[in-house]
Amino acid sequence: MLPHQHALSWARAPAACLNFNCMLILLPVCRNLLSFLRGSIQCCSRTAARQLDRNITFHKLVAYMIAFHTAVHIIAHLFNFEYFMDAQLNRNSSHLPFILSEIGDNENVSFLNPIRSNETSPTIVMFTTIAGLTGVVITLALILIITSSMEVIRRSYFEVFWYTHHLFVIFFIGLVFHGFGRIVRGQTLGSLNRNKPDTCANRFEEWGKNESGCAVPEFAGNPPMTWKWVVGPMFLYVCERLVRIYRSHQKVVITKVVMHPSKTLELQMKKKGFHMEVGQYVFIQCPSISRLEWHPFTLTSAPEEDYFTVHVRIVGDWTQALYEACGGNKSELQEAWKLPKVAIDGPFGTASEDVFGYEVVMLVGAGIGVTPFASILKSVWYKHIQNNEGIKEILSIYFYWLCPETEAFEWFADLLQSLERQMTERDMADFLSYNIYLTRWKETEAAHFRVHHEAENDPITGLKQKTLYGKPNWDNEFTTIASAHPGTKVGVFLCGPQMLGKSLEKQCISHTEAGVKFIFNKENF
């Protein structure tokens, strides 16, 4: 059990930690700031730049610490209130806590115990004081934010996650004003100078008497400190939002809409002054669907193209509404003037921007996670055609695409077929090695395709490279690449699920030896 006399220390220590963590929590979601920092330090330290790609992971860790310290802070203050109540209920003049509780009764504001009477209910104090009321609001907001951030909610009910996450505004307002009631009080500096607490604490019967050397102690509320910790990050976040608002009002023109059979919507757009790098992503808002919701999508176009594209997989309410607004549920063509207006925020940097900094590159995409690599592969080919100096470092690209079903191949197979054809024409067939896996198929289920295996092109994708079934043996793949490229740095880039990321990161560590070094990079949204 937490001793009463130490409860205040147990409340104030987590409060100090809360101030520090609340200072940090907004910084990882300042996307423009991170993009600026990433570009600034890229030339100095690639390792430091990679740490910025883990901004969402850092944001979650800080949130967990806020939740933990909030719980400890609340529990400690419950013990404090019990201690305050006991001091008023146990009206014993030989009991120091009672004597301290009595200070301030005679029109003297220098009280210590916030519960001024033995008839006062702690519940009333909780809902009538600034500290109590803001504490309840902060706690409720935090509970809603954390519970709605769980993976299952985020994946299935993104709108719930999106709206409840904006309770952070209420959280920070309550946090700033939480200490303004000055309910935590301490002995004033002047009173400490006139008294010797170690001596006078045990002589409270003599307090205020002449020649006792122990005056009646004076107390004052501790000044609020939280605002000093959070005002800087709050200012940066406000600037971030102003930049987003400015960008959202810039005109975006949808120049082309493609409805892929796999229920993937392709949007081709143009925006004045828009510049991108490979693998970057944007946030898209469609005011006719919701003026508050912004959703991230990886750019699938190359920087060399005069437009930018995104591929949207239809999996939720918002994407379904966008699909219908673009005429995806209609058999006739949608007229250009009927297409919905969209707003774009971005582009923002990701780990994939570093792809041209390696001699050998492994690209691993799972399902729709292949989108950043569409941009990379297009850009690589454009640079080769233009004899761009930036591409000469890359010796080989190994591309792996893992898909559960055949439908997901349709939109991306066209790009691979085009690259395959052009590489063959230029006698560069070995430059790009690609492996496509149907992960939910087994060899037995694909038996009826065997008759086609003697054909020149694969019956599923139309590529010369045959489709593989099941999951890749990553240990063999890493061993093969390490043997083929001794003495090189291999950049491993993943856009896919967390479990696959953990597996590939372990492979990078285990296959990094004196001769070859695998460096793991993962997309995070």
Short mmCIF file of C-alpha atoms in Angstrom, two decimals:
data_model
loop_
_atom_site.label_atom_id
_atom_site.label_comp_id
_atom_site.label_asym_id
_atom_site.label_seq_id
_atom_site.Cartn_x
_atom_site.Cartn_y
_atom_site.Cartn_z
CA MET A 1 0.00 0.00 0.00
CA LEU A 2 1.19 3.50 -0.84
CA PRO A 3 2.13 5.33 2.40
CA HIS A 4 0.09 8.51 2.88
CA GLN A 5 3.11 10.66 3.64
CA HIS A 6 4.72 9.73 0.31
CA ALA A 7 1.59 10.04 -1.86
CA LEU A 8 2.36 13.64 -2.84
CA SER A 9 5.80 12.66 -4.12
CA TRP A 10 4.22 9.81 -6.10
CA ALA A 11 1.79 12.33 -7.64
CA ARG A 12 4.30 15.03 -8.48
CA ALA A 13 6.98 12.81 -10.01
CA PRO A 14 4.59 11.41 -12.69
CA ALA A 15 3.29 14.96 -13.20
CA ALA A 16 6.83 16.07 -14.12
CA CYS A 17 7.14 13.08 -16.49
CA LEU A 18 3.76 13.98 -18.00
CA ASN A 19 4.97 17.49 -18.73
CA PHE A 20 8.01 16.10 -20.54
CA ASN A 21 6.04 13.51 -22.55
CA CYS A 22 3.30 15.99 -23.46
CA MET A 23 6.03 18.23 -24.80
CA LEU A 24 7.13 15.39 -27.12
CA ILE A 25 3.77 13.91 -28.20
CA LEU A 26 2.96 16.54 -30.86
CA LEU A 27 6.38 16.69 -32.52
CA PRO A 28 6.22 13.30 -34.35
CA VAL A 29 2.95 14.31 -36.05
CA CYS A 30 4.29 17.62 -37.39
CA ARG A 31 4.73 16.16 -40.87
CA ASN A 32 6.11 19.29 -42.54
CA LEU A 33 8.68 19.74 -39.76
CA LEU A 34 9.80 16.12 -40.12
CA SER A 35 10.08 16.43 -43.90
CA PHE A 36 12.22 19.55 -43.46
CA LEU A 37 14.45 17.85 -40.87
CA ARG A 38 14.74 14.72 -43.01
CA GLY A 39 15.89 16.71 -46.01
CA SER A 40 18.29 18.76 -43.90
CA ILE A 41 20.09 15.87 -42.21
CA GLN A 42 19.96 13.44 -45.14
CA CYS A 43 23.29 14.66 -46.49
CA CYS A 44 24.97 14.36 -43.07
CA SER A 45 23.59 11.15 -41.59
CA ARG A 46 21.43 8.58 -43.31
CA THR A 47 21.06 6.73 -39.98
CA ALA A 48 19.61 9.81 -38.28
CA ALA A 49 17.22 10.32 -41.20
CA ARG A 50 15.99 6.73 -40.82
CA GLN A 51 15.08 7.41 -37.20
CA LEU A 52 12.67 10.13 -38.37
CA ASP A 53 10.84 7.44 -40.37
CA ARG A 54 9.85 5.87 -37.05
CA ASN A 55 7.89 8.92 -35.99
CA ILE A 56 4.59 7.06 -35.53
CA THR A 57 6.27 4.38 -33.40
CA PHE A 58 7.80 7.11 -31.24
CA HIS A 59 4.42 8.86 -31.03
CA LYS A 60 2.82 5.63 -29.74
CA LEU A 61 5.57 5.02 -27.16
CA VAL A 62 5.18 8.55 -25.79
CA ALA A 63 1.39 8.03 -25.65
CA TYR A 64 1.87 4.82 -23.63
CA MET A 65 4.06 6.71 -21.15
CA ILE A 66 1.45 9.47 -20.85
CA ALA A 67 -1.21 6.86 -20.07
CA PHE A 68 1.02 5.15 -17.49
CA HIS A 69 2.04 8.35 -15.69
CA THR A 70 -1.55 9.60 -15.73
CA ALA A 71 -2.69 6.41 -13.98
CA VAL A 72 0.04 6.70 -11.32
CA HIS A 73 -0.74 10.41 -10.86
CA ILE A 74 -4.47 9.73 -10.33
CA ILE A 75 -3.92 6.85 -7.90
CA ALA A 76 -1.45 8.90 -5.85
CA HIS A 77 -3.90 11.81 -5.60
CA LEU A 78 -6.66 9.47 -4.43
CA PHE A 79 -4.40 8.57 -1.52
CA ASN A 80 -3.73 12.29 -1.02
CA PHE A 81 -7.44 13.07 -0.75
CA GLU A 82 -7.91 10.22 1.72
CA TYR A 83 -5.06 11.70 3.77
CA PHE A 84 -6.65 15.19 3.62
CA MET A 85 -10.02 13.82 4.73
CA ASP A 86 -8.49 11.83 7.59
CA ALA A 87 -6.75 15.00 8.81
CA GLN A 88 -10.14 16.78 9.06
CA LEU A 89 -12.08 13.84 10.48
CA ASN A 90 -9.50 12.98 13.16
CA ARG A 91 -9.85 16.22 15.12
CA ASN A 92 -6.98 15.59 17.51
CA SER A 93 -5.05 18.67 18.62
CA SER A 94 -2.01 16.49 19.32
CA HIS A 95 -2.03 15.30 15.72
CA LEU A 96 0.18 17.34 13.33
CA PRO A 97 -1.95 16.78 10.19
CA PHE A 98 -5.00 18.22 12.01
CA ILE A 99 -3.03 21.26 13.19
CA LEU A 100 -1.85 21.88 9.61
CA SER A 101 -5.42 21.50 8.33
CA GLU A 102 -6.62 24.18 10.75
CA ILE A 103 -4.21 26.77 9.39
CA GLY A 104 -6.05 29.30 7.28
CA ASP A 105 -9.45 29.15 8.99
CA ASN A 106 -9.30 32.71 10.37
CA GLU A 107 -9.60 34.72 7.14
CA ASN A 108 -6.09 33.59 6.28
CA VAL A 109 -5.56 32.41 2.72
CA SER A 110 -2.37 30.59 3.77
CA PHE A 111 -4.05 27.20 4.04
CA LEU A 112 -2.45 23.83 3.29
CA ASN A 113 -5.32 21.33 3.26
CA PRO A 114 -7.67 22.03 0.31
CA ILE A 115 -10.48 20.23 2.17
CA ARG A 116 -11.50 22.99 4.59
CA SER A 117 -14.11 21.13 6.64
CA ASN A 118 -14.86 17.62 7.86
CA GLU A 119 -18.22 17.95 6.12
CA THR A 120 -16.67 18.58 2.69
CA SER A 121 -17.10 15.75 0.20
CA PRO A 122 -14.08 14.83 -1.96
CA THR A 123 -16.52 14.42 -4.88
CA ILE A 124 -17.56 18.08 -4.54
CA VAL A 125 -13.90 19.12 -4.48
CA MET A 126 -13.30 17.03 -7.61
CA PHE A 127 -16.03 18.74 -9.62
CA THR A 128 -15.85 22.29 -8.22
CA THR A 129 -12.12 22.99 -8.30
CA ILE A 130 -10.07 23.81 -11.41
CA ALA A 131 -7.70 20.92 -10.74
CA GLY A 132 -10.49 18.42 -10.15
CA LEU A 133 -12.67 19.43 -13.11
CA THR A 134 -9.80 19.64 -15.63
CA GLY A 135 -8.41 16.37 -14.27
CA VAL A 136 -11.69 14.57 -15.02
CA VAL A 137 -11.86 16.11 -18.53
CA ILE A 138 -8.23 15.22 -19.29
CA THR A 139 -8.70 11.64 -18.11
CA LEU A 140 -11.89 11.06 -20.12
CA ALA A 141 -10.31 12.54 -23.26
CA LEU A 142 -7.23 10.36 -22.80
CA ILE A 143 -9.30 7.19 -22.33
CA LEU A 144 -11.27 7.87 -25.53
CA ILE A 145 -8.13 8.70 -27.52
CA ILE A 146 -6.28 5.56 -26.42
CA THR A 147 -9.16 3.10 -26.79
CA SER A 148 -10.04 4.37 -30.27
CA SER A 149 -6.39 4.08 -31.33
CA MET A 150 -6.32 0.30 -31.02
CA GLU A 151 -5.41 -1.54 -34.22
CA VAL A 152 -8.84 -3.15 -34.62
CA ILE A 153 -10.62 0.22 -34.36
CA ARG A 154 -8.17 1.99 -36.64
CA ARG A 155 -8.43 -0.64 -39.36
CA SER A 156 -12.20 -1.22 -39.25
CA TYR A 157 -13.58 2.15 -38.09
CA PHE A 158 -11.05 4.75 -39.18
CA GLU A 159 -13.56 7.60 -38.80
CA VAL A 160 -13.99 6.77 -35.08
CA PHE A 161 -10.21 6.88 -34.64
CA TRP A 162 -9.92 10.12 -36.64
CA TYR A 163 -12.59 12.08 -34.79
CA THR A 164 -11.78 10.93 -31.25
CA HIS A 165 -8.08 11.63 -31.81
CA HIS A 166 -8.94 15.30 -32.16
CA LEU A 167 -9.93 15.31 -28.50
CA PHE A 168 -6.23 16.08 -28.03
CA VAL A 169 -7.25 19.76 -28.31
CA ILE A 170 -9.44 19.40 -25.19
CA PHE A 171 -6.69 17.35 -23.54
CA PHE A 172 -4.08 20.08 -23.98
CA ILE A 173 -6.42 22.90 -22.92
CA GLY A 174 -7.27 20.98 -19.75
CA LEU A 175 -3.61 20.17 -19.20
CA VAL A 176 -2.52 23.81 -19.38
CA PHE A 177 -5.22 24.96 -16.92
CA HIS A 178 -4.90 21.95 -14.60
CA GLY A 179 -2.34 23.63 -12.34
CA PHE A 180 -3.96 27.09 -12.26
CA GLY A 181 -6.04 26.19 -9.19
CA ARG A 182 -2.79 25.73 -7.23
CA ILE A 183 -4.29 22.91 -5.18
CA VAL A 184 -0.82 21.51 -4.46
CA ARG A 185 0.63 23.87 -1.88
CA GLY A 186 3.97 24.25 -0.12
CA GLN A 187 5.59 26.33 2.59
CA THR A 188 6.69 29.73 1.35
CA LEU A 189 10.39 30.61 1.12
CA GLY A 190 10.00 33.37 3.69
CA SER A 191 8.33 31.00 6.13
CA LEU A 192 11.08 28.44 5.63
CA ASN A 193 13.68 31.11 6.45
CA ARG A 194 11.89 32.06 9.69
CA ASN A 195 11.42 28.47 10.80
CA LYS A 196 13.54 25.38 11.00
CA PRO A 197 11.14 22.71 9.75
CA ASP A 198 13.17 19.81 11.15
CA THR A 199 12.97 21.37 14.65
CA CYS A 200 9.58 23.08 14.58
CA ALA A 201 7.63 20.17 13.10
CA ASN A 202 7.66 18.38 16.46
CA ARG A 203 6.92 21.57 18.48
CA PHE A 204 3.66 22.54 16.82
CA GLU A 205 2.10 23.31 20.25
CA GLU A 206 4.50 26.29 20.49
CA TRP A 207 3.87 27.69 17.02
CA GLY A 208 3.34 31.46 17.13
CA LYS A 209 4.35 31.86 20.79
CA ASN A 210 6.93 34.43 21.75
CA GLU A 211 10.52 33.23 21.98
CA SER A 212 9.56 29.80 20.69
CA GLY A 213 11.50 30.41 17.51
CA CYS A 214 8.68 28.68 15.60
CA ALA A 215 6.22 30.94 13.80
CA VAL A 216 2.98 29.64 12.32
CA PRO A 217 4.01 28.33 8.89
CA GLU A 218 2.66 30.04 5.79
CA PHE A 219 1.70 28.18 2.67
CA ALA A 220 1.08 29.12 -0.94
CA GLY A 221 0.06 27.27 -4.07
CA ASN A 222 2.80 26.16 -6.44
CA PRO A 223 2.71 28.14 -9.69
CA PRO A 224 1.54 26.26 -12.82
CA MET A 225 4.45 24.93 -14.87
CA THR A 226 2.87 22.79 -17.60
CA TRP A 227 2.37 25.63 -20.05
CA LYS A 228 6.13 26.25 -20.11
CA TRP A 229 6.68 22.69 -21.35
CA VAL A 230 3.98 22.56 -24.02
CA VAL A 231 3.78 26.11 -25.40
CA GLY A 232 6.66 25.50 -27.86
CA PRO A 233 5.32 22.25 -29.38
CA MET A 234 1.80 23.72 -29.44
CA PHE A 235 3.08 26.72 -31.41
CA LEU A 236 4.88 24.42 -33.88
CA TYR A 237 1.74 22.32 -34.29
CA VAL A 238 -0.41 25.41 -34.92
CA CYS A 239 2.07 26.48 -37.61
CA GLU A 240 1.86 22.96 -39.05
CA ARG A 241 -1.93 23.18 -39.26
CA LEU A 242 -1.77 26.62 -40.88
CA VAL A 243 0.53 25.22 -43.57
CA ARG A 244 -1.92 22.35 -44.12
CA ILE A 245 -4.85 24.77 -44.39
CA TYR A 246 -2.93 26.86 -46.95
CA ARG A 247 -2.13 23.77 -49.02
CA SER A 248 -5.69 22.46 -48.81
CA HIS A 249 -6.96 25.62 -50.55
CA GLN A 250 -4.64 25.21 -53.55
CA LYS A 251 -6.48 24.01 -56.64
CA VAL A 252 -6.18 20.34 -57.59
CA VAL A 253 -7.40 19.06 -60.97
CA ILE A 254 -8.28 15.39 -61.50
CA THR A 255 -7.15 14.74 -65.08
CA LYS A 256 -7.86 11.03 -65.29
CA VAL A 257 -9.76 8.33 -63.37
CA VAL A 258 -9.15 4.61 -63.93
CA MET A 259 -11.35 1.94 -62.37
CA HIS A 260 -9.31 -1.26 -62.02
CA PRO A 261 -11.17 -4.59 -61.84
CA SER A 262 -9.56 -5.34 -58.47
CA LYS A 263 -11.66 -2.50 -56.99
CA THR A 264 -8.66 -0.22 -56.96
CA LEU A 265 -9.26 3.38 -57.98
CA GLU A 266 -6.49 5.25 -59.80
CA LEU A 267 -6.56 9.04 -59.67
CA GLN A 268 -4.30 11.10 -61.93
CA MET A 269 -4.03 14.72 -60.75
CA LYS A 270 -2.25 18.01 -61.34
CA LYS A 271 -1.48 20.84 -58.92
CA LYS A 272 0.48 24.02 -59.53
CA GLY A 273 3.90 23.97 -57.89
CA PHE A 274 3.68 20.31 -56.87
CA HIS A 275 7.09 18.61 -56.63
CA MET A 276 7.67 15.07 -55.39
CA GLU A 277 10.36 12.46 -54.82
CA VAL A 278 10.06 8.70 -55.18
CA GLY A 279 8.08 6.87 -52.51
CA GLN A 280 6.53 9.98 -50.97
CA TYR A 281 2.91 10.17 -49.86
CA VAL A 282 0.14 12.76 -49.66
CA PHE A 283 -2.98 13.26 -47.58
CA ILE A 284 -6.22 13.56 -49.53
CA GLN A 285 -9.43 15.26 -48.45
CA CYS A 286 -12.69 15.15 -50.37
CA PRO A 287 -14.98 17.94 -49.06
CA SER A 288 -18.11 16.36 -50.56
CA ILE A 289 -17.48 13.28 -48.36
CA SER A 290 -16.06 14.94 -45.23
CA ARG A 291 -14.39 18.30 -44.58
CA LEU A 292 -12.50 16.91 -41.58
CA GLU A 293 -11.08 13.61 -42.80
CA TRP A 294 -7.65 13.38 -44.42
CA HIS A 295 -6.35 10.00 -45.58
CA PRO A 296 -2.75 9.09 -46.54
CA PHE A 297 -1.94 7.57 -49.93
CA THR A 298 1.41 6.75 -51.47
CA LEU A 299 2.23 8.44 -54.76
CA THR A 300 2.56 5.90 -57.58
CA SER A 301 3.82 8.32 -60.22
CA ALA A 302 7.46 9.22 -60.87
CA PRO A 303 8.98 12.69 -60.28
CA GLU A 304 9.81 12.81 -64.00
CA GLU A 305 6.10 12.81 -64.95
CA ASP A 306 4.13 16.06 -65.24
CA TYR A 307 1.27 14.71 -63.09
CA PHE A 308 0.94 12.68 -59.92
CA THR A 309 -1.16 9.60 -59.24
CA VAL A 310 -2.46 7.58 -56.31
CA HIS A 311 -4.04 4.13 -56.23
CA VAL A 312 -6.87 3.80 -53.70
CA ARG A 313 -7.98 0.35 -52.55
CA ILE A 314 -11.70 0.36 -51.71
CA VAL A 315 -11.84 -1.05 -48.18
CA GLY A 316 -13.84 1.36 -46.00
CA ASP A 317 -16.67 3.90 -45.90
CA TRP A 318 -14.55 6.86 -47.02
CA THR A 319 -12.84 5.03 -49.90
CA GLN A 320 -16.21 3.57 -50.99
CA ALA A 321 -17.71 7.07 -51.01
CA LEU A 322 -14.76 8.34 -53.10
CA TYR A 323 -15.18 5.39 -55.47
CA GLU A 324 -18.86 6.25 -55.98
CA ALA A 325 -18.17 10.00 -56.29
CA CYS A 326 -15.76 9.23 -59.15
CA GLY A 327 -18.40 7.13 -60.89
CA GLY A 328 -16.99 3.73 -59.97
CA ASN A 329 -20.48 2.30 -59.40
CA LYS A 330 -21.77 3.50 -62.79
CA SER A 331 -21.47 1.78 -66.13
CA GLU A 332 -21.24 5.00 -68.17
CA LEU A 333 -18.23 7.33 -68.19
CA GLN A 334 -18.19 10.12 -65.60
CA GLU A 335 -18.04 13.62 -67.09
CA ALA A 336 -15.02 15.65 -65.98
CA TRP A 337 -17.06 18.48 -64.45
CA LYS A 338 -18.91 15.97 -62.26
CA LEU A 339 -15.74 14.63 -60.64
CA PRO A 340 -15.43 15.55 -56.96
CA LYS A 341 -13.14 18.31 -55.75
CA VAL A 342 -10.19 17.10 -53.69
CA ALA A 343 -7.58 18.81 -51.52
CA ILE A 344 -3.97 17.63 -51.26
CA ASP A 345 -1.57 18.03 -48.34
CA GLY A 346 2.00 17.04 -49.04
CA PRO A 347 4.07 15.43 -50.34
CA PHE A 348 5.84 14.03 -47.29
CA GLY A 349 9.08 12.08 -47.12
CA THR A 350 9.45 8.38 -46.36
CA ALA A 351 12.21 5.79 -46.11
CA SER A 352 11.89 5.02 -49.84
CA GLU A 353 13.51 8.34 -50.72
CA ASP A 354 16.86 6.77 -49.81
CA VAL A 355 16.61 4.08 -52.48
CA PHE A 356 19.15 5.76 -54.79
CA GLY A 357 21.77 5.76 -52.04
CA TYR A 358 22.43 2.00 -52.28
CA GLU A 359 24.28 -0.16 -54.79
CA VAL A 360 21.87 -3.07 -54.37
CA VAL A 361 18.19 -2.66 -53.48
CA MET A 362 15.56 -5.12 -52.21
CA LEU A 363 11.97 -3.88 -52.58
CA VAL A 364 9.32 -5.88 -50.74
CA GLY A 365 5.65 -4.96 -51.15
CA ALA A 366 2.62 -6.75 -49.73
CA GLY A 367 -0.73 -6.24 -51.50
CA ILE A 368 -1.48 -2.55 -52.02
CA GLY A 369 1.83 -1.94 -50.21
CA VAL A 370 3.44 -2.15 -53.62
CA THR A 371 2.43 1.46 -54.38
CA PRO A 372 5.68 3.23 -53.34
CA PHE A 373 7.67 0.83 -55.50
CA ALA A 374 5.61 1.73 -58.55
CA SER A 375 7.03 5.23 -58.19
CA ILE A 376 10.56 3.91 -57.65
CA LEU A 377 10.54 1.52 -60.61
CA LYS A 378 9.14 4.19 -62.93
CA SER A 379 11.73 6.72 -61.79
CA VAL A 380 14.58 4.23 -62.11
CA TRP A 381 13.61 3.56 -65.70
CA TYR A 382 13.20 7.25 -66.56
CA LYS A 383 16.65 7.96 -65.12
CA HIS A 384 18.17 5.14 -67.18
CA ILE A 385 16.61 6.43 -70.36
CA GLN A 386 17.87 9.95 -69.59
CA ASN A 387 21.32 8.65 -68.49
CA ASN A 388 20.85 10.40 -65.17
CA GLU A 389 23.94 10.50 -62.94
CA GLY A 390 21.88 9.73 -59.80
CA ILE A 391 21.06 6.21 -61.01
CA LYS A 392 24.60 5.01 -61.71
CA GLU A 393 25.15 3.85 -58.12
CA ILE A 394 22.44 1.17 -58.34
CA LEU A 395 23.77 -2.11 -59.70
CA SER A 396 20.76 -4.36 -59.18
CA ILE A 397 17.16 -4.21 -57.97
CA TYR A 398 15.42 -7.21 -56.43
CA PHE A 399 11.67 -6.75 -56.31
CA TYR A 400 9.27 -8.99 -54.33
CA TRP A 401 5.52 -8.64 -54.46
CA LEU A 402 3.38 -10.71 -52.11
CA CYS A 403 -0.34 -10.88 -52.91
CA PRO A 404 -3.11 -13.05 -51.47
CA GLU A 405 -5.18 -13.30 -54.68
CA THR A 406 -4.77 -12.77 -58.42
CA GLU A 407 -7.01 -9.69 -58.63
CA ALA A 408 -4.43 -7.52 -56.90
CA PHE A 409 -1.96 -8.04 -59.77
CA GLU A 410 -4.03 -6.38 -62.46
CA TRP A 411 -3.11 -2.70 -62.17
CA PHE A 412 0.59 -3.18 -61.36
CA ALA A 413 1.24 -5.97 -63.89
CA ASP A 414 0.84 -3.44 -66.74
CA LEU A 415 3.76 -1.40 -65.36
CA LEU A 416 5.95 -4.48 -64.97
CA GLN A 417 5.12 -5.67 -68.48
CA SER A 418 6.15 -2.28 -69.88
CA LEU A 419 9.43 -2.28 -67.92
CA GLU A 420 10.12 -5.87 -68.90
CA ARG A 421 9.61 -5.11 -72.59
CA GLN A 422 11.80 -2.01 -72.54
CA MET A 423 14.60 -3.74 -70.60
CA THR A 424 14.60 -6.57 -73.15
CA GLU A 425 14.83 -4.07 -76.02
CA ARG A 426 17.84 -2.39 -74.36
CA ASP A 427 19.51 -5.70 -73.40
CA MET A 428 19.19 -4.95 -69.65
CA ALA A 429 17.10 -7.93 -68.60
CA ASP A 430 19.31 -8.63 -65.54
CA PHE A 431 18.97 -5.13 -64.09
CA LEU A 432 15.59 -5.83 -62.43
CA SER A 433 14.90 -9.17 -60.78
CA TYR A 434 11.29 -9.50 -59.71
CA ASN A 435 9.43 -12.27 -57.91
CA ILE A 436 5.66 -12.33 -57.57
CA TYR A 437 4.09 -14.58 -54.96
CA LEU A 438 0.48 -15.70 -54.57
CA THR A 439 0.61 -16.26 -50.81
CA ARG A 440 -2.81 -17.91 -50.39
CA TRP A 441 -2.26 -20.35 -53.23
CA LYS A 442 -0.43 -23.64 -52.98
CA GLU A 443 1.12 -25.67 -55.75
CA THR A 444 -1.77 -28.16 -55.58
CA GLU A 445 -4.34 -25.38 -56.02
CA ALA A 446 -2.42 -24.02 -59.00
CA ALA A 447 -2.13 -27.40 -60.72
CA HIS A 448 -4.45 -26.37 -63.56
CA PHE A 449 -1.94 -23.67 -64.53
CA ARG A 450 0.90 -26.13 -65.05
CA VAL A 451 -0.13 -26.68 -68.64
CA HIS A 452 0.72 -23.04 -69.31
CA HIS A 453 4.16 -23.17 -67.70
CA GLU A 454 5.78 -24.08 -70.98
CA ALA A 455 4.35 -20.94 -72.53
CA GLU A 456 6.55 -17.87 -72.87
CA ASN A 457 4.49 -15.65 -70.56
CA ASP A 458 2.92 -16.35 -67.18
CA PRO A 459 -0.85 -17.05 -67.49
CA ILE A 460 -1.73 -14.89 -64.48
CA THR A 461 0.39 -11.75 -64.90
CA GLY A 462 1.38 -11.96 -68.58
CA LEU A 463 5.04 -11.54 -67.55
CA LYS A 464 7.96 -13.67 -68.63
CA GLN A 465 8.80 -14.22 -64.96
CA LYS A 466 6.62 -17.04 -63.64
CA THR A 467 4.37 -16.44 -60.64
CA LEU A 468 5.43 -18.31 -57.48
CA TYR A 469 3.04 -19.84 -54.95
CA GLY A 470 3.16 -19.66 -51.16
CA LYS A 471 5.53 -17.45 -49.19
CA PRO A 472 9.18 -16.68 -50.01
CA ASN A 473 12.00 -18.41 -48.16
CA TRP A 474 13.65 -15.22 -46.98
CA ASP A 475 16.70 -16.98 -45.61
CA ASN A 476 17.49 -18.35 -49.08
CA GLU A 477 16.76 -15.00 -50.77
CA PHE A 478 19.09 -13.07 -48.47
CA THR A 479 21.82 -15.70 -48.80
CA THR A 480 21.60 -15.57 -52.60
CA ILE A 481 21.81 -11.76 -52.72
CA ALA A 482 24.70 -11.71 -50.23
CA SER A 483 26.62 -14.21 -52.37
CA ALA A 484 25.95 -12.28 -55.59
CA HIS A 485 27.03 -8.89 -54.20
CA PRO A 486 29.94 -9.22 -51.74
CA GLY A 487 31.30 -6.05 -50.19
CA THR A 488 28.16 -3.95 -50.82
CA LYS A 489 25.45 -2.23 -48.83
CA VAL A 490 22.03 -3.62 -49.61
CA GLY A 491 19.02 -1.39 -48.89
CA VAL A 492 15.96 -3.44 -47.88
CA PHE A 493 12.71 -1.47 -48.27
CA LEU A 494 9.36 -2.77 -47.06
CA CYS A 495 5.83 -1.48 -47.37
CA GLY A 496 3.70 -4.08 -45.66
CA PRO A 497 2.46 -5.56 -42.37
CA GLN A 498 4.34 -5.36 -39.09
CA MET A 499 4.94 -9.12 -38.78
CA LEU A 500 6.66 -9.19 -42.17
CA GLY A 501 8.72 -6.18 -41.08
CA LYS A 502 9.97 -7.99 -37.97
CA SER A 503 10.89 -11.03 -40.04
CA LEU A 504 12.84 -9.01 -42.61
CA GLU A 505 14.60 -6.97 -39.92
CA LYS A 506 15.83 -10.19 -38.29
CA GLN A 507 17.06 -11.43 -41.67
CA CYS A 508 18.95 -8.15 -42.22
CA ILE A 509 20.71 -8.54 -38.87
CA SER A 510 21.53 -12.24 -39.27
CA HIS A 511 22.87 -11.90 -42.85
CA THR A 512 24.95 -8.78 -42.23
CA GLU A 513 28.56 -9.93 -42.24
CA ALA A 514 31.97 -8.47 -42.93
CA GLY A 515 31.44 -8.67 -46.67
CA VAL A 516 27.87 -7.39 -47.04
CA LYS A 517 25.59 -5.18 -44.97
CA PHE A 518 21.77 -5.25 -45.15
CA ILE A 519 20.06 -2.05 -43.99
CA PHE A 520 16.35 -2.30 -43.20
CA ASN A 521 13.89 0.51 -44.05
CA LYS A 522 10.12 0.40 -43.52
CA GLU A 523 7.31 2.68 -44.59
CA ASN A 524 5.28 4.06 -41.67
CA PHE A 525 1.95 5.92 -41.84
#
